[in-house]
Short mmCIF file of N, CA and C in Angstrom, two decimals:
data_model
loop_
_atom_site.label_atom_id
_atom_site.label_comp_id
_atom_site.label_asym_id
_atom_site.label_seq_id
_atom_site.Cartn_x
_atom_site.Cartn_y
_atom_site.Cartn_z
N MET P 1 73.56 94.38 12.66
CA MET P 1 73.21 93.19 11.92
C MET P 1 72.56 92.55 12.82
N GLU P 2 71.29 91.91 12.07
CA GLU P 2 70.52 91.06 12.56
C GLU P 2 70.55 90.08 12.99
N LYS P 3 70.58 89.45 14.31
CA LYS P 3 70.61 88.62 13.96
C LYS P 3 70.66 87.40 13.42
N CYS P 4 71.13 86.33 13.01
CA CYS P 4 70.83 85.13 11.90
C CYS P 4 70.34 83.90 12.21
N ILE P 5 68.76 83.66 11.42
CA ILE P 5 68.23 82.83 12.46
C ILE P 5 68.79 81.55 11.95
N PHE P 6 70.04 81.02 11.43
CA PHE P 6 70.22 79.97 10.38
C PHE P 6 71.70 79.80 11.17
N CYS P 7 72.00 80.89 11.90
CA CYS P 7 73.53 81.39 12.40
C CYS P 7 73.28 80.77 14.11
N HIS P 8 71.83 80.55 14.65
CA HIS P 8 71.85 79.67 15.78
C HIS P 8 70.53 79.39 15.87
N LEU P 9 70.78 77.88 15.41
CA LEU P 9 69.63 76.69 15.74
C LEU P 9 69.68 76.61 16.45
N PRO P 10 68.48 76.08 17.20
CA PRO P 10 68.72 75.30 18.33
C PRO P 10 68.86 73.59 17.96
N PRO P 11 70.47 72.81 18.77
CA PRO P 11 70.67 72.02 18.73
C PRO P 11 69.52 70.43 18.26
N ASP P 12 68.39 70.71 18.86
CA ASP P 12 67.25 69.67 18.63
C ASP P 12 66.15 69.75 17.54
N ALA P 13 66.30 70.80 16.44
CA ALA P 13 66.12 70.96 15.44
C ALA P 13 66.61 70.20 14.35
N ILE P 14 67.91 70.21 14.60
CA ILE P 14 68.61 69.51 13.56
C ILE P 14 68.31 67.99 13.01
N ILE P 15 68.67 67.89 11.95
CA ILE P 15 68.34 66.42 11.69
C ILE P 15 69.13 65.23 11.26
N ALA P 16 70.25 66.37 10.32
CA ALA P 16 71.55 65.83 9.90
C ALA P 16 72.46 66.73 9.74
N ALA P 17 73.54 66.65 10.45
CA ALA P 17 74.72 67.66 10.57
C ALA P 17 75.89 66.78 9.16
N ASN P 18 76.74 67.54 9.33
CA ASN P 18 78.29 66.91 8.67
C ASN P 18 79.16 68.35 9.55
N GLU P 19 80.73 68.23 8.71
CA GLU P 19 81.78 69.04 9.66
C GLU P 19 81.19 71.16 9.22
N LEU P 20 80.70 70.54 7.93
CA LEU P 20 80.46 72.24 7.34
C LEU P 20 78.66 72.77 7.38
N ALA P 21 77.63 71.58 7.11
CA ALA P 21 76.67 71.89 7.13
C ALA P 21 75.82 71.51 8.45
N VAL P 22 74.16 71.62 7.83
CA VAL P 22 73.24 71.02 9.00
C VAL P 22 72.05 71.08 8.02
N ALA P 23 71.01 70.69 8.85
CA ALA P 23 69.77 70.22 7.70
C ALA P 23 68.39 70.03 8.86
N ILE P 24 67.58 70.94 8.46
CA ILE P 24 66.02 70.88 9.47
C ILE P 24 65.48 71.12 8.28
N PHE P 25 64.08 71.06 9.39
CA PHE P 25 63.01 70.69 8.07
C PHE P 25 62.41 72.13 8.78
N ASP P 26 61.87 72.51 6.83
CA ASP P 26 61.72 74.21 6.96
C ASP P 26 59.99 74.22 7.62
N LYS P 27 60.30 74.91 8.60
CA LYS P 27 59.06 75.87 9.47
C LYS P 27 58.06 76.08 8.05
N TYR P 28 58.08 76.22 7.19
CA TYR P 28 57.04 76.73 6.02
C TYR P 28 57.42 75.86 5.07
N PRO P 29 56.85 74.76 5.17
CA PRO P 29 57.18 73.44 4.44
C PRO P 29 56.83 73.66 2.70
N VAL P 30 56.42 73.50 1.96
CA VAL P 30 55.84 73.36 0.71
C VAL P 30 55.14 71.95 0.79
N ASN P 31 56.03 70.77 0.82
CA ASN P 31 55.75 69.42 1.33
C ASN P 31 55.91 68.64 2.45
N PRO P 32 55.59 67.98 2.70
CA PRO P 32 55.42 67.12 4.13
C PRO P 32 57.36 66.62 3.94
N GLY P 33 57.97 67.38 4.45
CA GLY P 33 59.22 66.20 4.74
C GLY P 33 60.08 68.04 3.76
N HIS P 34 59.38 68.31 3.50
CA HIS P 34 60.43 69.96 3.05
C HIS P 34 61.51 70.14 3.98
N THR P 35 63.38 69.83 3.48
CA THR P 35 64.05 70.54 4.18
C THR P 35 65.43 71.05 3.73
N LEU P 36 65.92 71.89 5.03
CA LEU P 36 66.73 72.77 4.50
C LEU P 36 68.03 72.80 4.68
N VAL P 37 68.71 72.23 3.75
CA VAL P 37 70.13 72.21 4.14
C VAL P 37 71.49 73.72 4.18
N ILE P 38 72.08 73.95 5.07
CA ILE P 38 72.04 75.02 5.39
C ILE P 38 74.40 74.71 6.01
N PRO P 39 74.81 75.50 5.38
CA PRO P 39 76.08 75.60 5.63
C PRO P 39 76.44 76.41 7.32
N ARG P 40 77.42 75.73 7.87
CA ARG P 40 77.52 76.38 9.65
C ARG P 40 78.13 77.68 9.37
N ARG P 41 78.56 77.93 8.35
CA ARG P 41 80.04 79.55 8.25
C ARG P 41 78.61 80.26 7.22
N HIS P 42 78.25 81.01 7.74
CA HIS P 42 77.44 82.32 7.27
C HIS P 42 77.70 83.06 6.04
N TYR P 43 76.95 83.22 4.91
CA TYR P 43 77.60 83.90 3.65
C TYR P 43 76.18 83.60 2.81
N ALA P 44 75.55 84.83 1.81
CA ALA P 44 74.70 85.00 1.50
C ALA P 44 74.65 84.42 0.24
N SER P 45 75.50 83.95 -0.74
CA SER P 45 75.28 83.54 -1.90
C SER P 45 75.82 81.99 -1.95
N TYR P 46 74.91 80.97 -2.60
CA TYR P 46 75.49 79.81 -3.41
C TYR P 46 76.98 79.84 -3.64
N PHE P 47 77.25 80.90 -4.65
CA PHE P 47 78.35 81.43 -4.85
C PHE P 47 79.96 82.16 -3.95
N GLU P 48 79.20 82.30 -2.89
CA GLU P 48 80.75 82.59 -2.13
C GLU P 48 81.20 81.36 -1.24
N ALA P 49 80.37 79.95 -1.17
CA ALA P 49 80.97 79.23 -0.94
C ALA P 49 81.93 78.05 -1.77
N THR P 50 83.04 77.67 -0.90
CA THR P 50 83.80 77.31 -1.03
C THR P 50 83.62 75.59 -1.59
N GLU P 51 84.68 75.42 -2.63
CA GLU P 51 84.57 74.05 -2.82
C GLU P 51 84.22 72.85 -1.94
N GLU P 52 85.17 72.79 -0.90
CA GLU P 52 84.57 72.10 0.43
C GLU P 52 83.33 72.08 0.53
N GLU P 53 83.00 73.25 0.86
CA GLU P 53 81.51 73.58 1.06
C GLU P 53 80.12 73.24 0.81
N VAL P 54 80.43 73.16 -0.75
CA VAL P 54 79.85 72.77 -1.69
C VAL P 54 79.86 71.09 -1.44
N MET P 55 80.37 70.55 -1.88
CA MET P 55 80.95 69.19 -1.52
C MET P 55 80.09 68.91 -0.26
N ALA P 56 80.44 69.18 0.56
CA ALA P 56 79.42 69.23 2.33
C ALA P 56 78.13 69.34 1.79
N LEU P 57 78.08 70.60 1.51
CA LEU P 57 76.27 70.69 1.08
C LEU P 57 75.28 69.64 0.73
N HIS P 58 76.29 69.13 -0.89
CA HIS P 58 75.91 67.99 -1.46
C HIS P 58 75.75 66.84 -0.98
N ARG P 59 76.91 66.56 -0.23
CA ARG P 59 76.98 64.89 0.58
C ARG P 59 75.68 65.15 1.47
N LEU P 60 75.41 66.51 2.15
CA LEU P 60 74.41 66.34 3.26
C LEU P 60 72.67 66.20 2.41
N VAL P 61 72.87 66.90 1.44
CA VAL P 61 72.17 66.73 0.61
C VAL P 61 71.51 65.29 0.56
N THR P 62 72.37 64.35 -0.17
CA THR P 62 72.34 63.27 0.24
C THR P 62 71.44 62.20 0.90
N GLU P 63 72.59 62.32 2.23
CA GLU P 63 71.95 62.00 3.29
C GLU P 63 70.27 61.99 4.06
N VAL P 64 70.32 64.14 3.68
CA VAL P 64 68.75 63.98 3.91
C VAL P 64 67.43 63.00 2.93
N LYS P 65 67.90 62.73 1.57
CA LYS P 65 67.07 61.84 1.20
C LYS P 65 66.84 60.89 1.72
N LYS P 66 68.22 59.77 1.89
CA LYS P 66 67.81 58.64 2.92
C LYS P 66 66.52 59.13 3.93
N ILE P 67 67.01 60.20 4.65
CA ILE P 67 66.13 60.18 5.82
C ILE P 67 64.62 60.62 5.27
N LEU P 68 64.34 61.44 3.96
CA LEU P 68 62.91 61.25 3.55
C LEU P 68 63.11 60.18 3.16
N ASP P 69 63.50 59.46 1.95
CA ASP P 69 63.01 58.37 2.02
C ASP P 69 62.32 57.27 2.89
N GLU P 70 62.85 57.30 3.96
CA GLU P 70 62.88 56.20 4.74
C GLU P 70 61.37 56.80 4.98
N ARG P 71 60.76 57.96 5.36
CA ARG P 71 60.30 58.63 6.27
C ARG P 71 58.70 58.82 6.08
N TYR P 72 58.72 59.45 4.28
CA TYR P 72 57.86 59.89 3.75
C TYR P 72 57.36 58.77 2.53
N HIS P 73 58.65 58.44 1.77
CA HIS P 73 58.36 57.62 0.41
C HIS P 73 57.65 58.68 -0.62
N PRO P 74 58.60 59.35 -0.94
CA PRO P 74 57.99 60.10 -1.81
C PRO P 74 58.18 59.65 -3.60
N ASP P 75 57.88 60.44 -4.60
CA ASP P 75 58.11 60.01 -5.26
C ASP P 75 58.99 60.85 -6.17
N GLY P 76 59.58 61.57 -5.81
CA GLY P 76 60.29 62.37 -6.61
C GLY P 76 60.94 63.41 -5.38
N TYR P 77 61.45 64.44 -6.28
CA TYR P 77 62.29 65.57 -5.17
C TYR P 77 62.29 67.00 -6.32
N ASN P 78 62.33 68.10 -5.78
CA ASN P 78 62.80 68.90 -6.23
C ASN P 78 64.33 69.47 -5.02
N VAL P 79 65.31 69.89 -5.64
CA VAL P 79 66.43 70.60 -5.00
C VAL P 79 66.76 71.72 -5.57
N GLY P 80 67.01 72.55 -4.37
CA GLY P 80 67.03 73.53 -5.14
C GLY P 80 67.77 75.08 -4.35
N VAL P 81 68.27 76.12 -4.34
CA VAL P 81 68.81 77.06 -4.17
C VAL P 81 68.56 78.61 -4.67
N ASN P 82 67.87 79.53 -4.03
CA ASN P 82 67.26 80.93 -4.57
C ASN P 82 68.87 81.73 -4.30
N VAL P 83 69.32 82.41 -4.71
CA VAL P 83 70.23 83.63 -5.12
C VAL P 83 69.83 84.61 -5.17
N GLY P 84 69.57 85.90 -4.16
CA GLY P 84 69.04 86.90 -4.49
C GLY P 84 67.58 86.96 -3.88
N ALA P 85 67.31 88.41 -3.79
CA ALA P 85 65.97 88.49 -3.42
C ALA P 85 65.08 88.55 -4.45
N CYS P 86 65.37 88.44 -5.88
CA CYS P 86 64.81 88.74 -7.22
C CYS P 86 64.37 86.94 -7.20
N ALA P 87 65.06 86.22 -6.72
CA ALA P 87 65.02 84.88 -7.19
C ALA P 87 64.56 84.10 -5.84
N GLY P 88 64.05 84.79 -4.61
CA GLY P 88 63.49 84.65 -3.68
C GLY P 88 63.75 84.52 -3.00
N GLN P 89 64.88 84.68 -2.72
CA GLN P 89 65.48 83.87 -1.01
C GLN P 89 65.22 85.24 -0.12
N ALA P 90 64.76 84.89 0.59
CA ALA P 90 63.99 85.80 1.85
C ALA P 90 64.91 85.89 3.09
N ILE P 91 66.00 85.28 3.16
CA ILE P 91 67.12 84.94 4.13
C ILE P 91 68.58 85.13 4.00
N GLY P 92 69.23 86.09 4.08
CA GLY P 92 70.40 86.36 3.96
C GLY P 92 71.65 84.92 4.42
N HIS P 93 71.38 84.12 4.49
CA HIS P 93 72.28 83.23 4.83
C HIS P 93 71.86 81.88 4.01
N VAL P 94 72.59 81.57 2.79
CA VAL P 94 72.46 80.57 1.79
C VAL P 94 71.76 78.78 2.58
N HIS P 95 71.15 78.52 1.54
CA HIS P 95 70.51 76.99 2.49
C HIS P 95 69.78 76.81 0.64
N LEU P 96 70.27 75.15 1.06
CA LEU P 96 69.66 74.58 -0.07
C LEU P 96 67.75 74.11 0.01
N HIS P 97 66.95 73.58 -0.55
CA HIS P 97 65.81 73.66 -0.23
C HIS P 97 66.04 72.07 -0.97
N VAL P 98 65.10 70.95 0.17
CA VAL P 98 65.12 69.49 0.03
C VAL P 98 63.47 69.35 -0.29
N ILE P 99 62.68 69.52 -1.24
CA ILE P 99 61.88 68.94 -1.33
C ILE P 99 60.79 67.71 -1.65
N PRO P 100 60.55 67.20 -0.82
CA PRO P 100 60.08 65.62 -1.59
C PRO P 100 58.75 66.28 -2.49
N ARG P 101 58.33 65.45 -2.97
CA ARG P 101 57.51 65.65 -4.41
C ARG P 101 56.34 64.08 -4.44
N PHE P 102 55.25 63.93 -4.48
CA PHE P 102 54.60 62.85 -4.31
C PHE P 102 53.54 62.69 -5.57
N ASN P 103 53.10 62.07 -6.62
CA ASN P 103 52.17 62.17 -7.62
C ASN P 103 51.39 62.77 -7.02
N GLY P 104 50.60 63.42 -7.76
CA GLY P 104 49.43 64.46 -7.58
C GLY P 104 49.31 65.19 -6.72
N ASP P 105 50.32 65.41 -6.13
CA ASP P 105 50.51 66.93 -5.23
C ASP P 105 50.29 68.05 -5.55
N SER P 106 50.96 68.01 -7.68
CA SER P 106 50.29 69.36 -8.03
C SER P 106 49.50 68.86 -9.37
N PRO P 107 48.79 69.64 -9.42
CA PRO P 107 48.20 69.37 -10.94
C PRO P 107 48.86 69.49 -12.21
N ARG P 108 49.97 70.40 -12.32
CA ARG P 108 51.21 70.71 -13.54
C ARG P 108 52.16 70.89 -12.99
N PRO P 109 53.08 69.82 -12.36
CA PRO P 109 54.39 69.91 -11.40
C PRO P 109 54.94 70.93 -12.54
N GLY P 110 55.39 70.63 -13.23
CA GLY P 110 56.93 71.60 -14.38
C GLY P 110 57.47 71.71 -13.49
N GLY P 111 58.18 71.64 -12.20
CA GLY P 111 59.45 71.62 -11.87
C GLY P 111 59.67 73.04 -12.04
N LEU P 112 61.50 73.49 -12.00
CA LEU P 112 61.76 74.93 -12.03
C LEU P 112 60.85 75.68 -13.30
N ARG P 113 60.23 74.72 -14.08
CA ARG P 113 59.91 75.59 -15.62
C ARG P 113 58.47 76.24 -15.04
N ARG P 114 58.11 76.30 -14.66
CA ARG P 114 57.01 76.68 -13.23
C ARG P 114 56.92 78.36 -12.90
N VAL P 115 58.20 78.88 -12.43
CA VAL P 115 58.81 79.83 -12.05
C VAL P 115 58.31 80.97 -12.64
N LYS P 116 59.01 80.78 -14.02
CA LYS P 116 57.62 82.46 -14.53
C LYS P 116 57.43 81.75 -15.97
N LYS P 117 56.84 82.82 -16.87
CA LYS P 117 56.91 82.11 -18.35
C LYS P 117 57.57 82.05 -18.70
N PRO P 118 57.86 80.82 -19.71
CA PRO P 118 59.73 80.62 -20.51
C PRO P 118 59.88 81.85 -21.49
N VAL P 119 61.06 81.93 -21.89
CA VAL P 119 61.67 82.52 -22.45
C VAL P 119 61.24 81.74 -23.94
N THR P 120 61.37 80.43 -24.07
CA THR P 120 61.53 80.23 -25.35
C THR P 120 60.04 79.04 -24.63
N PRO P 121 59.25 79.14 -25.54
CA PRO P 121 57.85 77.93 -25.25
C PRO P 121 58.41 76.30 -25.56
N TRP P 122 58.16 75.76 -24.17
CA TRP P 122 58.54 74.45 -24.17
C TRP P 122 57.71 73.63 -25.32
N LEU P 123 58.95 72.50 -25.60
CA LEU P 123 57.83 72.03 -26.71
C LEU P 123 57.51 70.70 -25.83
N ARG P 124 56.11 70.48 -26.74
CA ARG P 124 55.56 68.54 -25.77
C ARG P 124 56.53 67.46 -26.54
N GLU P 125 56.44 66.64 -26.25
CA GLU P 125 57.51 65.51 -26.75
C GLU P 125 57.01 64.69 -28.12
N ASP P 126 55.73 65.11 -28.69
CA ASP P 126 54.95 65.39 -29.58
C ASP P 126 54.92 65.88 -30.82
N GLU P 127 56.08 66.99 -30.28
CA GLU P 127 55.96 68.05 -31.39
C GLU P 127 57.10 68.14 -31.66
#
């Protein structure tokens, strides 16, 4: 098995942590402040997490948001996890993305609905 980069993080890369998870800035950020929240235990899928781990991950997401609010003053956030290669998971150690969003950073943000063509077309508010 290859050495997992998330299992061997340098201590100075960690921006926040709790008993079951750590947070680091993404090396290839989508936006300034793009952060990864990573469980300390190695497992590939979010769905393998224990209830305690899920709670610890989400507590750390909330802590990271406070750090990013103070440092970057974003207008919004995308928070998500890719599960499986077809969903974009590139590293076999689960991690949550916390991506600060800024007004005007994308011409048509659309959130997760921009991942692919929808099965059912999205209706505008005036329809």
